[in-house]
Coordinates of C-alpha atoms and ligand atoms in Angstrom, one line a residue:
I1 CA 0.0 0.0 0.0
H2 CA 1.4 3.3 -0.9
R3 CA 0.2 6.8 -1.4
S4 CA 0.2 7.7 -5.1
R5 CA 1.1 11.1 -6.4
C6 CA -2.6 11.7 -6.7
G7 CA -2.8 11.5 -3.0
F8 CA -5.0 8.4 -2.8
Y9 CA -4.3 5.5 -0.5
P10 CA -4.7 2.3 -2.5
A11 CA -7.2 3.8 -4.9
P12 CA -9.0 1.3 -7.2
Q13 CA -7.8 1.4 -10.8
Y14 CA -10.7 3.7 -11.8
L15 CA -9.9 6.2 -9.1
R16 CA -6.4 6.7 -10.3
C17 CA -5.4 9.9 -11.9
Q18 CA -3.8 8.5 -15.0
S19 CA -1.4 11.2 -16.0
L20 CA -0.3 12.0 -12.4
S21 CA 0.0 8.5 -10.9
G22 CA 1.2 6.7 -13.9
A23 CA 0.0 3.6 -12.1
G24 CA -1.5 1.5 -14.8
A25 CA -4.5 2.1 -17.0
P26 CA -7.5 3.5 -15.2
R27 CA -10.7 1.5 -15.5
W28 CA -12.4 4.4 -17.2
N29 CA -10.8 7.1 -19.3
D30 CA -12.2 10.5 -19.9
Y31 CA -14.6 9.3 -22.6
D32 CA -15.9 5.9 -21.2
T33 CA -19.4 5.5 -20.1
P34 CA -19.6 2.3 -18.1
E35 CA -23.0 0.6 -18.1
E36 CA -23.5 0.7 -14.4
F37 CA -22.4 3.3 -11.9
N38 CA -23.6 4.4 -8.5
F39 CA -21.8 7.0 -6.4
A40 CA -22.9 5.6 -3.1
S41 CA -21.6 2.1 -3.6
D42 CA -18.7 2.8 -6.0
V43 CA -17.3 5.8 -4.1
L44 CA -18.6 6.4 -0.6
D45 CA -18.6 2.7 0.4
Y46 CA -15.1 2.3 -1.2
W47 CA -13.7 4.9 1.2
T48 CA -15.6 3.2 4.0
Q49 CA -13.8 0.0 3.2
M50 CA -10.5 1.9 3.1
E51 CA -11.1 3.3 6.5
K52 CA -12.0 -0.1 7.8
E53 CA -8.7 -1.5 6.5
G54 CA -6.8 1.4 8.0
K55 CA -5.9 2.7 4.6
R56 CA -7.3 6.2 4.8
G57 CA -6.1 8.9 7.2
P58 CA -8.0 10.0 10.2
N59 CA -9.7 13.1 8.6
P60 CA -13.5 12.9 8.7
A61 CA -15.6 12.6 5.6
L62 CA -17.9 15.4 6.7
W63 CA -16.9 18.2 9.1
W64 CA -19.7 20.5 9.9
V65 CA -19.6 23.6 12.2
N66 CA -21.9 26.5 13.0
N67 CA -21.6 29.8 14.8
Q68 CA -22.8 28.3 18.1
G69 CA -19.8 26.1 18.5
D70 CA -21.6 22.9 17.5
E71 CA -19.6 20.5 15.4
V72 CA -20.4 17.2 13.6
K73 CA -17.6 15.0 12.3
W74 CA -18.6 11.9 10.4
S75 CA -16.2 9.3 9.0
F76 CA -17.0 7.5 5.8
R77 CA -18.0 4.5 7.9
E78 CA -20.6 6.7 9.7
M79 CA -21.7 8.2 6.4
T80 CA -22.3 4.7 5.0
D81 CA -24.2 3.6 8.1
L82 CA -26.3 6.7 8.3
T83 CA -27.1 6.9 4.6
R84 CA -28.2 3.2 4.6
R85 CA -30.5 4.0 7.5
A86 CA -31.8 7.0 5.6
A87 CA -32.3 4.8 2.5
N88 CA -34.5 2.5 4.6
V89 CA -36.4 5.5 6.0
F90 CA -37.3 6.5 2.4
T91 CA -38.2 3.0 1.1
Q92 CA -39.5 1.2 4.2
T93 CA -41.1 4.0 6.3
C94 CA -42.2 6.3 3.5
G95 CA -42.8 3.7 0.7
L96 CA -40.8 5.8 -1.8
Q97 CA -39.5 3.9 -4.8
E98 CA -36.8 4.1 -7.5
G99 CA -37.7 6.9 -9.9
D100 CA -39.9 8.8 -7.5
H101 CA -39.2 12.5 -7.1
L102 CA -38.2 14.0 -3.8
A103 CA -37.9 17.7 -3.1
L104 CA -34.9 18.5 -0.9
I105 CA -35.0 22.0 0.7
L106 CA -32.5 22.1 3.5
P107 CA -30.0 24.7 4.6
R108 CA -26.4 23.5 5.2
V109 CA -27.2 20.9 7.8
P110 CA -25.6 17.4 7.8
E111 CA -28.9 15.8 6.9
W112 CA -28.5 17.3 3.4
W113 CA -25.7 15.0 2.7
L114 CA -27.5 12.0 4.2
V115 CA -30.6 12.6 2.0
I116 CA -28.7 12.9 -1.2
V117 CA -26.6 9.8 -0.7
A118 CA -29.7 7.9 0.5
C119 CA -31.5 8.9 -2.7
I120 CA -28.6 7.7 -4.8
R121 CA -28.7 4.4 -2.9
T122 CA -32.4 3.9 -3.6
G123 CA -32.7 5.5 -7.1
I124 CA -35.1 8.2 -5.7
V125 CA -34.6 11.3 -7.9
F126 CA -33.7 14.2 -5.6
M127 CA -34.4 17.8 -6.4
P128 CA -32.4 20.3 -4.4
G129 CA -33.9 23.8 -3.9
T130 CA -32.7 26.9 -2.0
T131 CA -34.2 27.6 1.4
Q132 CA -34.9 31.2 0.2
M133 CA -38.0 29.8 -1.6
K134 CA -41.5 30.9 -0.7
A135 CA -44.7 29.0 -0.8
K136 CA -45.4 29.7 -4.4
D137 CA -42.0 28.6 -5.5
I138 CA -42.4 25.4 -3.6
L139 CA -45.9 24.8 -5.0
Y140 CA -44.7 25.2 -8.5
R141 CA -41.8 22.7 -8.0
L142 CA -44.0 20.1 -6.2
Q143 CA -46.7 20.3 -8.9
V144 CA -44.5 20.4 -12.0
S145 CA -42.3 17.5 -10.8
K146 CA -45.2 15.5 -9.2
A147 CA -43.0 15.1 -6.2
K148 CA -44.0 12.2 -3.9
G149 CA -41.9 13.5 -1.0
I150 CA -40.3 16.6 0.5
V151 CA -37.6 17.0 3.1
T152 CA -37.3 20.4 4.8
T153 CA -37.0 22.3 8.1
D154 CA -39.3 24.0 10.6
T155 CA -38.9 27.3 8.8
L156 CA -40.3 26.1 5.5
A157 CA -42.7 23.4 6.8
P158 CA -45.6 26.0 7.2
E159 CA -45.0 27.2 3.7
V160 CA -45.2 23.6 2.4
D161 CA -48.4 23.0 4.5
S162 CA -50.0 26.1 3.0
V163 CA -49.8 24.5 -0.5
A164 CA -49.7 20.8 0.2
S165 CA -53.5 20.3 -0.5
E166 CA -52.8 21.5 -4.1
C167 CA -50.2 18.8 -4.6
P168 CA -52.0 15.5 -5.0
A169 CA -48.8 13.5 -5.7
L170 CA -47.2 14.5 -2.4
K171 CA -47.4 11.6 0.1
T172 CA -44.5 12.1 2.4
K173 CA -43.3 15.1 4.4
L174 CA -40.1 14.7 6.3
L175 CA -39.0 17.2 8.9
V176 CA -35.4 17.8 9.8
S177 CA -35.7 19.3 13.3
D178 CA -35.4 18.7 17.0
H179 CA -39.1 19.3 17.3
S180 CA -42.1 17.4 15.8
R181 CA -44.8 18.8 13.6
K182 CA -48.3 17.4 12.9
G183 CA -48.5 15.6 9.6
W184 CA -44.7 15.3 9.3
L185 CA -42.3 12.4 9.9
D186 CA -39.3 13.1 12.1
F187 CA -36.3 12.3 10.0
R188 CA -33.8 12.5 12.8
S189 CA -35.6 10.0 15.0
L190 CA -36.4 7.7 12.1
I191 CA -32.8 7.5 11.2
K192 CA -31.9 6.4 14.7
S193 CA -34.4 3.6 14.7
E194 CA -34.0 2.3 11.1
S195 CA -31.7 -0.6 10.2
P196 CA -28.3 0.2 8.8
V197 CA -28.6 -2.8 6.5
H198 CA -29.5 -1.8 3.0
T199 CA -28.6 -3.1 -0.5
C200 CA -27.8 -0.3 -2.9
I201 CA -29.5 -0.4 -6.3
K202 CA -27.4 -1.3 -9.3
S203 CA -28.0 1.9 -11.2
K204 CA -27.3 2.2 -14.9
T205 CA -25.0 5.1 -15.6
L206 CA -27.7 6.7 -17.7
D207 CA -30.6 6.2 -15.2
P208 CA -32.0 9.4 -13.7
M209 CA -30.4 10.7 -10.4
A210 CA -31.3 14.3 -9.8
I211 CA -33.2 17.3 -11.1
F212 CA -32.0 20.9 -10.8
F213 CA -34.4 23.8 -11.4
T214 CA -32.9 26.4 -13.7
S215 CA -34.3 29.7 -14.8
G216 CA -34.9 30.8 -18.4
T217 CA -36.0 33.9 -20.2
T218 CA -39.7 32.9 -20.2
G219 CA -42.0 31.2 -17.7
F220 CA -41.0 29.2 -14.7
P221 CA -37.8 27.4 -14.0
K222 CA -37.1 24.3 -16.1
M223 CA -36.2 20.9 -14.6
A224 CA -32.7 19.9 -15.8
K225 CA -32.6 16.1 -15.3
H226 CA -29.3 14.4 -14.7
S227 CA -28.2 10.8 -14.7
H228 CA -25.9 9.0 -12.3
G229 CA -23.3 9.7 -14.9
L230 CA -23.1 13.3 -13.6
A231 CA -21.4 11.8 -10.5
L232 CA -19.1 9.8 -12.7
R233 CA -17.7 13.0 -14.1
S234 CA -16.0 13.8 -10.9
F235 CA -13.9 10.7 -11.5
F236 CA -12.5 11.9 -14.8
P237 CA -8.8 12.6 -14.5
S238 CA -9.2 15.9 -16.2
C239 CA -12.0 16.9 -14.1
R240 CA -10.2 16.0 -10.9
K241 CA -7.2 17.8 -12.2
L242 CA -9.2 21.0 -11.8
L243 CA -8.7 20.7 -8.0
Q244 CA -6.3 17.8 -7.6
L245 CA -7.8 16.9 -4.3
K246 CA -6.1 14.5 -2.0
T247 CA -7.3 12.4 1.0
S248 CA -5.7 14.9 3.3
D249 CA -7.5 17.9 1.8
V250 CA -10.2 19.8 3.7
F251 CA -12.4 21.2 1.0
W252 CA -14.9 24.0 1.6
C253 CA -17.5 24.9 -1.2
L254 CA -19.7 27.8 -0.1
S255 CA -22.5 27.4 -2.6
D256 CA -26.0 27.3 -1.3
T257 CA -27.4 23.7 -1.1
G258 CA -30.0 24.5 -3.8
W259 CA -27.5 24.6 -6.7
I260 CA -25.6 22.0 -8.7
L261 CA -22.4 23.7 -7.6
A262 CA -23.0 22.5 -4.0
F263 CA -23.7 18.9 -5.2
G264 CA -20.4 18.9 -7.1
G265 CA -18.3 21.0 -4.8
S266 CA -19.6 19.9 -1.5
L267 CA -20.1 16.2 -2.2
L268 CA -19.1 14.6 -5.4
E269 CA -15.6 16.1 -6.0
P270 CA -14.2 15.9 -2.5
W271 CA -15.6 12.5 -1.8
T272 CA -14.4 11.0 -5.1
A273 CA -10.9 11.9 -3.9
G274 CA -11.6 10.7 -0.3
S275 CA -11.1 14.3 1.0
T276 CA -12.9 16.0 3.8
V277 CA -16.0 18.0 3.0
F278 CA -16.0 21.1 5.2
V279 CA -19.3 22.9 5.9
H280 CA -20.1 26.0 7.8
H281 CA -23.8 26.3 8.4
L282 CA -23.7 30.1 7.5
P283 CA -27.5 30.8 7.6
Q284 CA -26.7 34.3 6.5
F285 CA -23.8 35.3 4.3
D286 CA -21.2 37.1 6.3
P287 CA -17.7 37.6 4.9
K288 CA -16.3 38.2 8.4
V289 CA -17.4 34.7 9.4
I290 CA -15.8 33.3 6.2
V291 CA -12.5 35.0 7.0
Q292 CA -12.6 33.8 10.6
T293 CA -13.4 30.3 9.5
L294 CA -10.5 30.2 7.0
F295 CA -8.2 31.2 9.9
K296 CA -9.6 28.8 12.4
Y297 CA -10.0 25.5 10.5
P298 CA -7.3 23.6 8.4
I299 CA -9.1 24.3 5.2
T300 CA -6.8 23.6 2.2
Q301 CA -9.1 24.4 -0.7
C302 CA -12.1 26.7 -1.2
F303 CA -14.7 27.1 -4.0
A304 CA -17.1 30.0 -4.1
A305 CA -18.8 32.4 -6.4
P306 CA -16.8 35.5 -7.4
S307 CA -19.1 37.7 -5.3
V308 CA -17.9 35.9 -2.2
F309 CA -14.3 36.6 -3.0
R310 CA -15.1 40.2 -3.8
K311 CA -16.9 40.7 -0.5
I312 CA -14.0 39.1 1.4
L313 CA -11.6 41.5 -0.3
Q314 CA -13.8 44.4 0.7
Q315 CA -13.5 43.6 4.4
N316 CA -10.2 45.3 4.6
S317 CA -9.1 42.6 7.0
A318 CA -5.7 43.1 8.7
S319 CA -4.5 39.9 7.0
L320 CA -5.9 37.5 4.5
R321 CA -2.9 35.2 4.7
F322 CA -4.8 32.0 5.7
P323 CA -2.6 29.4 7.3
T324 CA -3.6 26.3 5.4
L325 CA -5.3 27.5 2.3
E326 CA -3.5 26.3 -0.9
H327 CA -6.0 26.5 -3.7
C328 CA -9.1 28.6 -4.6
C329 CA -11.5 28.1 -7.4
T330 CA -14.5 30.2 -8.5
G331 CA -17.4 30.0 -10.9
G332 CA -21.0 30.8 -11.4
E333 CA -20.5 34.4 -12.7
A334 CA -17.8 36.4 -14.5
L335 CA -14.6 37.4 -12.6
L336 CA -12.6 40.4 -13.5
P337 CA -8.8 40.0 -14.1
E338 CA -8.1 42.7 -11.5
E339 CA -10.1 40.8 -8.9
Q340 CA -8.1 37.7 -9.6
E341 CA -4.9 39.6 -9.2
L342 CA -6.0 41.3 -6.0
W343 CA -6.9 38.0 -4.4
R344 CA -3.4 36.6 -5.3
R345 CA -1.7 39.7 -3.8
Q346 CA -3.8 39.7 -0.6
T347 CA -3.8 36.0 0.1
G348 CA -0.8 34.6 -1.7
V349 CA -3.1 32.0 -3.2
L350 CA -4.1 31.8 -6.9
L351 CA -7.8 32.0 -7.8
Y352 CA -8.7 29.7 -10.6
Q353 CA -11.8 30.1 -12.7
A354 CA -14.3 27.4 -13.7
Y355 CA -17.5 27.5 -15.7
G356 CA -20.6 25.4 -15.8
Q357 CA -24.3 25.4 -15.7
S358 CA -27.1 23.4 -14.0
E359 CA -27.4 21.6 -17.3
T360 CA -23.7 20.6 -17.5
G361 CA -22.0 20.7 -14.2
I362 CA -18.4 22.1 -14.4
S363 CA -17.5 21.9 -18.0
C364 CA -14.6 24.3 -18.5
G365 CA -11.9 25.5 -16.2
T366 CA -8.3 26.5 -15.5
L367 CA -6.9 23.2 -14.2
R368 CA -4.7 23.5 -11.1
G369 CA -1.2 24.2 -12.3
M370 CA -2.3 25.3 -15.7
K371 CA -1.3 28.8 -16.9
I372 CA -3.9 31.3 -15.7
K373 CA -5.0 33.8 -18.2
P374 CA -6.6 36.5 -16.0
G375 CA -10.3 36.9 -16.9
S376 CA -10.5 33.6 -18.8
M377 CA -12.5 30.7 -17.5
G378 CA -10.0 28.2 -18.8
K379 CA -10.3 25.3 -21.3
A380 CA -12.8 22.6 -22.0
I381 CA -12.7 19.7 -19.6
P382 CA -12.8 16.3 -21.3
P383 CA -15.0 14.6 -22.3
Y384 CA -16.6 17.9 -23.2
D385 CA -15.9 19.2 -26.6
I386 CA -16.7 22.9 -26.3
Q387 CA -16.8 25.2 -29.3
I388 CA -18.0 28.7 -30.0
I389 CA -20.9 28.3 -32.4
D390 CA -23.2 30.5 -34.4
D391 CA -27.0 30.3 -34.2
K392 CA -27.0 27.3 -36.7
G393 CA -24.4 25.3 -34.8
N394 CA -21.5 26.1 -37.1
I395 CA -18.1 26.3 -35.3
L396 CA -16.7 29.8 -35.3
P397 CA -13.0 30.6 -35.7
P398 CA -10.9 31.7 -32.6
N399 CA -11.5 35.2 -31.2
T400 CA -15.0 35.4 -32.7
E401 CA -18.0 36.0 -30.4
G402 CA -20.6 33.3 -30.4
N403 CA -22.5 30.9 -28.2
I404 CA -20.8 28.4 -25.9
G405 CA -21.8 25.0 -27.4
I406 CA -21.1 21.5 -26.0
R407 CA -21.0 18.7 -28.6
I408 CA -23.8 16.2 -28.0
K409 CA -23.8 14.5 -31.4
P410 CA -23.1 11.8 -32.4
T411 CA -22.5 11.0 -28.7
R412 CA -24.0 12.9 -25.7
P413 CA -21.3 13.0 -23.1
I414 CA -22.3 12.0 -19.6
G415 CA -22.6 14.9 -17.4
V416 CA -24.6 16.9 -19.9
F417 CA -28.2 16.9 -18.6
M418 CA -30.6 14.2 -20.0
C419 CA -33.4 16.6 -20.8
Y420 CA -35.7 19.2 -19.3
E421 CA -38.1 16.9 -17.6
S422 CA -41.6 16.8 -19.2
N423 CA -40.5 19.6 -21.6
P424 CA -39.4 18.2 -25.0
V425 CA -40.0 21.6 -26.6
K426 CA -37.5 23.4 -24.3
T427 CA -35.1 20.5 -24.6
A428 CA -35.2 20.7 -28.4
E429 CA -34.8 24.5 -28.3
V430 CA -31.3 24.3 -26.7
E431 CA -30.1 21.8 -29.3
C432 CA -28.3 23.6 -32.1
G433 CA -26.8 21.4 -34.8
D434 CA -24.5 18.9 -33.1
F435 CA -24.3 21.0 -29.9
Y436 CA -26.1 21.9 -26.7
S437 CA -26.3 25.7 -26.9
S438 CA -25.7 27.1 -23.4
G439 CA -27.2 30.6 -24.0
D440 CA -23.9 32.0 -22.8
R441 CA -21.8 34.2 -25.1
A442 CA -18.0 33.9 -25.3
T443 CA -14.9 33.7 -27.4
V444 CA -12.2 31.2 -27.5
D445 CA -8.5 32.1 -28.2
A446 CA -6.1 30.1 -30.3
E447 CA -4.8 28.2 -27.2
G448 CA -8.3 27.0 -26.4
Y449 CA -9.0 29.4 -23.4
F450 CA -12.6 30.6 -23.2
W451 CA -13.5 34.2 -22.4
F452 CA -17.0 34.8 -21.0
L453 CA -19.0 37.7 -22.4
G454 CA -22.6 37.4 -21.1
R455 CA -25.9 35.9 -21.8
A456 CA -27.4 35.6 -25.3
D457 CA -30.9 36.0 -23.8
D458 CA -32.6 38.0 -21.1
V459 CA -31.6 35.8 -18.2
I460 CA -29.8 37.7 -15.4
N461 CA -26.7 36.3 -13.7
A462 CA -26.6 38.2 -10.3
S463 CA -23.8 37.1 -7.9
G464 CA -23.9 33.6 -9.4
Y465 CA -27.7 33.2 -9.4
R466 CA -29.4 32.6 -12.7
I467 CA -32.7 34.7 -12.6
G468 CA -35.5 34.6 -15.1
P469 CA -36.9 38.1 -15.7
A470 CA -40.4 36.7 -16.0
E471 CA -40.2 35.3 -12.5
V472 CA -39.6 38.8 -11.1
E473 CA -42.1 40.5 -13.4
N474 CA -44.7 38.0 -12.3
A475 CA -44.0 38.7 -8.7
L476 CA -44.2 42.5 -9.3
A477 CA -47.4 42.1 -11.2
E478 CA -49.1 40.9 -8.0
H479 CA -48.6 44.4 -6.4
P480 CA -51.4 46.9 -7.0
A481 CA -48.9 49.7 -7.8
V482 CA -47.5 47.9 -10.9
A483 CA -49.3 48.3 -14.2
E484 CA -46.5 46.6 -16.1
S485 CA -42.8 46.0 -15.7
A486 CA -39.7 44.9 -17.5
V487 CA -36.9 43.3 -15.6
V488 CA -33.3 43.3 -16.9
S489 CA -29.7 42.9 -15.9
S490 CA -27.8 45.9 -14.7
P491 CA -24.0 46.2 -13.9
D492 CA -22.9 46.2 -10.3
P493 CA -19.4 46.4 -8.8
I494 CA -20.0 43.7 -6.2
R495 CA -22.5 41.3 -7.6
G496 CA -21.3 41.6 -11.2
E497 CA -24.9 42.1 -12.3
V498 CA -28.1 42.9 -10.3
V499 CA -31.8 42.7 -11.1
K500 CA -33.3 46.0 -12.3
A501 CA -37.0 46.6 -12.7
F502 CA -38.5 49.3 -15.0
I503 CA -41.9 49.9 -13.6
V504 CA -45.0 51.6 -15.0
L505 CA -47.2 52.6 -12.1
T506 CA -51.0 52.2 -12.0
P507 CA -52.8 55.6 -11.8
N508 CA -53.6 55.4 -8.1
F509 CA -49.9 55.2 -7.2
L510 CA -48.5 57.9 -9.5
S511 CA -48.4 60.4 -6.6
H512 CA -46.8 58.1 -4.1
D513 CA -43.3 58.7 -2.7
R514 CA -40.9 56.9 -5.1
D515 CA -38.3 55.9 -2.5
Q516 CA -41.0 54.5 -0.2
L517 CA -42.6 52.7 -3.1
T518 CA -39.3 51.2 -4.2
K519 CA -38.7 49.7 -0.7
E520 CA -42.3 48.4 -0.7
L521 CA -42.0 46.8 -4.0
Q522 CA -38.6 45.2 -3.1
Q523 CA -40.1 43.9 0.1
H524 CA -43.1 42.6 -1.8
V525 CA -40.9 40.6 -4.2
K526 CA -38.9 39.2 -1.3
S527 CA -42.1 38.1 0.3
V528 CA -43.6 36.3 -2.7
T529 CA -40.6 34.6 -4.2
A530 CA -37.0 33.7 -3.3
P531 CA -35.5 37.0 -2.0
Y532 CA -32.3 36.7 -4.1
K533 CA -34.4 37.6 -7.1
Y534 CA -35.6 41.0 -5.7
P535 CA -34.9 44.1 -7.9
R536 CA -32.0 45.9 -6.2
K537 CA -32.5 48.7 -8.7
V538 CA -35.9 50.2 -9.5
E539 CA -36.7 52.9 -12.1
F540 CA -40.2 54.2 -12.6
V541 CA -41.0 55.0 -16.2
S542 CA -44.1 56.2 -18.1
E543 CA -43.9 53.5 -20.7
L544 CA -41.8 50.5 -21.7
P545 CA -40.2 50.1 -25.1
K546 CA -42.2 47.6 -27.2
T547 CA -42.2 46.0 -30.6
I548 CA -45.1 46.7 -33.0
T549 CA -46.7 43.5 -31.8
G550 CA -46.5 44.8 -28.2
K551 CA -43.6 42.6 -26.9
I552 CA -41.4 44.4 -24.4
K553 CA -38.0 45.1 -25.7
R554 CA -35.9 44.0 -22.7
S555 CA -32.7 44.0 -24.8
E556 CA -33.1 47.7 -25.4
L557 CA -33.3 48.4 -21.7
R558 CA -30.4 46.0 -20.9
K559 CA -28.2 47.7 -23.5
K560 CA -28.9 51.1 -22.0
E561 CA -27.9 49.7 -18.6
F562 CA -24.6 48.5 -19.9
G563 CA -24.0 51.7 -21.8
Q564 CA -24.2 50.1 -25.2
M565 CA -26.8 52.5 -26.7
Ligands
LIG1 O1 -29.0 42.1 0.2 P1 -30.2 42.1 1.0 O2 -29.8 42.0 2.5 O3 -31.1 43.2 0.7 O4 -31.0 40.8 0.7 C1 -30.5 39.5 0.6 C2 -30.8 38.7 1.9 O5 -30.6 39.4 3.1 C3 -32.3 38.5 1.7 N1 -32.8 37.2 2.3 C4 -32.2 36.0 2.3 N2 -33.0 35.1 2.9 C5 -34.1 35.8 3.2 C6 -34.0 37.1 2.8 N3 -35.0 38.0 3.0 C7 -36.1 37.6 3.5 N4 -36.3 36.3 3.9 C8 -35.4 35.4 3.8 N5 -35.6 34.1 4.1 O6 -32.5 38.4 0.3 C9 -31.4 38.8 -0.4 C10 -30.7 37.5 -0.9 O7 -29.7 37.8 -1.8 P2 -28.3 37.0 -1.9 O8 -28.5 35.6 -1.5 O9 -27.7 37.3 -3.2 O10 -27.6 37.9 -0.8 P3 -26.3 37.7 0.2 O11 -26.8 37.1 1.4 O12 -25.6 39.0 0.2 O13 -25.4 36.6 -0.5 C11 -24.3 36.9 -1.3 C12 -23.7 35.6 -1.9 C13 -22.6 36.0 -2.9 C14 -23.2 34.7 -0.9 C15 -24.9 34.9 -2.7 O14 -25.4 35.8 -3.7 C16 -24.4 33.6 -3.3 O15 -24.4 32.6 -2.6 N6 -24.2 33.6 -4.6 C17 -23.6 32.4 -5.3 C18 -24.7 31.6 -5.9 C19 -24.2 30.3 -6.4 O16 -23.6 29.5 -5.7 N7 -24.3 30.1 -7.7 C20 -23.8 28.9 -8.4 C21 -25.0 28.3 -9.1 S1 -24.6 26.8 -9.9 C22 -23.7 27.2 -11.2 O17 -23.5 28.3 -11.6 C23 -23.2 26.1 -12.1 C24 -21.7 26.0 -11.8 C25 -21.3 24.6 -12.1

């Protein structure tokens, strides 16, 4: 038994990082799609076995802390035990079956990890959502997905109860709390009483595993459905080279539990490498707490949206020389070259960029050790073949602006979403020739580095959140002051972009104080939908620009915001 240069104690063939370890052929290369794959049995239980055999160091698999001084440290053995119990809770107590949909709306509590792995063990398709959601957001998700179960906390249980009668498919409500609630099963006590004996399903790599809701220009969020193959992507040598995690690493991904970035960064990537997943509960975002945490705990790697790094830099902390931090990665929104440079100067640690979407997971990045081109999001990560394409799917030459396209024909690489669930029309809309067209604009240079430019459509990317303008316009329309509105992206020094609403008032509100009305409308949006979507900028106008057919010209407003008109 030896520790390979990849940092793995006797990793199975397929876990080995081919180019780094040089230790024989890996079972799967970057382009293989094995017929069967299951992250719980193939990865988590593998590390459990390594622990049992004394072949993995003493670091926990999950290390969770909060501001109150509570701490949870679970080994891989405990993770296996607890997730098998959770799997039995789902199948035995709740009667859920393979293929059923389960909404998962939890903050950063250890049970989030248990629920996900238990779903993978049982083939239940989990659907993470942010805890910022309100009753209407939850209702939409439960109805459109026909979810049979939901797992959430005390805070959101009343919101769920207020809409549950409108969700005929919903049979099981599981509460993660120290208290009980009528009509809800107590997840924590059930786990204690359930058996730890469970046989993991033998999932086909292309069987469905998860659904991530993602916003578009029109209508409500779409359901990007992923197969178990998404988890296999974290095995790929090139993908693991992005972070080059080792068993001794303590990895902290700050993404909210509702996003695919949390699933990859807080679960798949670190556990594929046998590393420790570090979690701070962080119910509210507070850069001071992040700085303190990076000083207090032996965190070696960190992944967060650019807005998080910007806010840390703005703290003017006496020192940002974190004792154990070696590597930082960022993604979810654009990062300016000067921000990358400032982070390096202040912390002494390089900040690498990656790029991905709910539809693709991480698909492009500056791999650890690769030359950083400040402002670039790096190169395509195999097996993805990423090209800049025109609207017909033709590949454009280097340094030409176009859409970011991922080749899906003749072979759809695993990791690219299967489809938008129950929405063949939208699924077909994003296919462009041989490519999945991401809706993001970029260029690629002669060396294969990609340079992000913005969205091709009206979707807003504010501090790493993808926000559909229609979702905000619909929320505004519920307020009596709003005759009509147009919501667009507007530049912002901290969040990159923010939501801006142009509002035409109804006659009764024309004489109202505008500052007061702005606050009232912002509060209104925060109360009817997830608050991250609220318009941070509001402008009252007498009319909105429209086409001759009466369609609002959002692009005209957006261009004005970015000074392009
Ligand atoms: O700024 P305000 O204070 O006016 O409002 C904030 C919150 O205070 C407020 N809020 C939050 N929960 C609330 C609430 N208000 C009422 N009730 C509640 N329950 O609403 C506003 C929320 O906005 P925010 O979340 O943007 O604000 P915050 O707290 O400043 O957080 C900043 C960031 C940077 C931490 C946050 O924006 C963030 O986490 N961004 C990253 C998102 C991300 O991870 N994206 C990755 C997506 S996956 C992907 O891109 C694919 C890559 C493979």
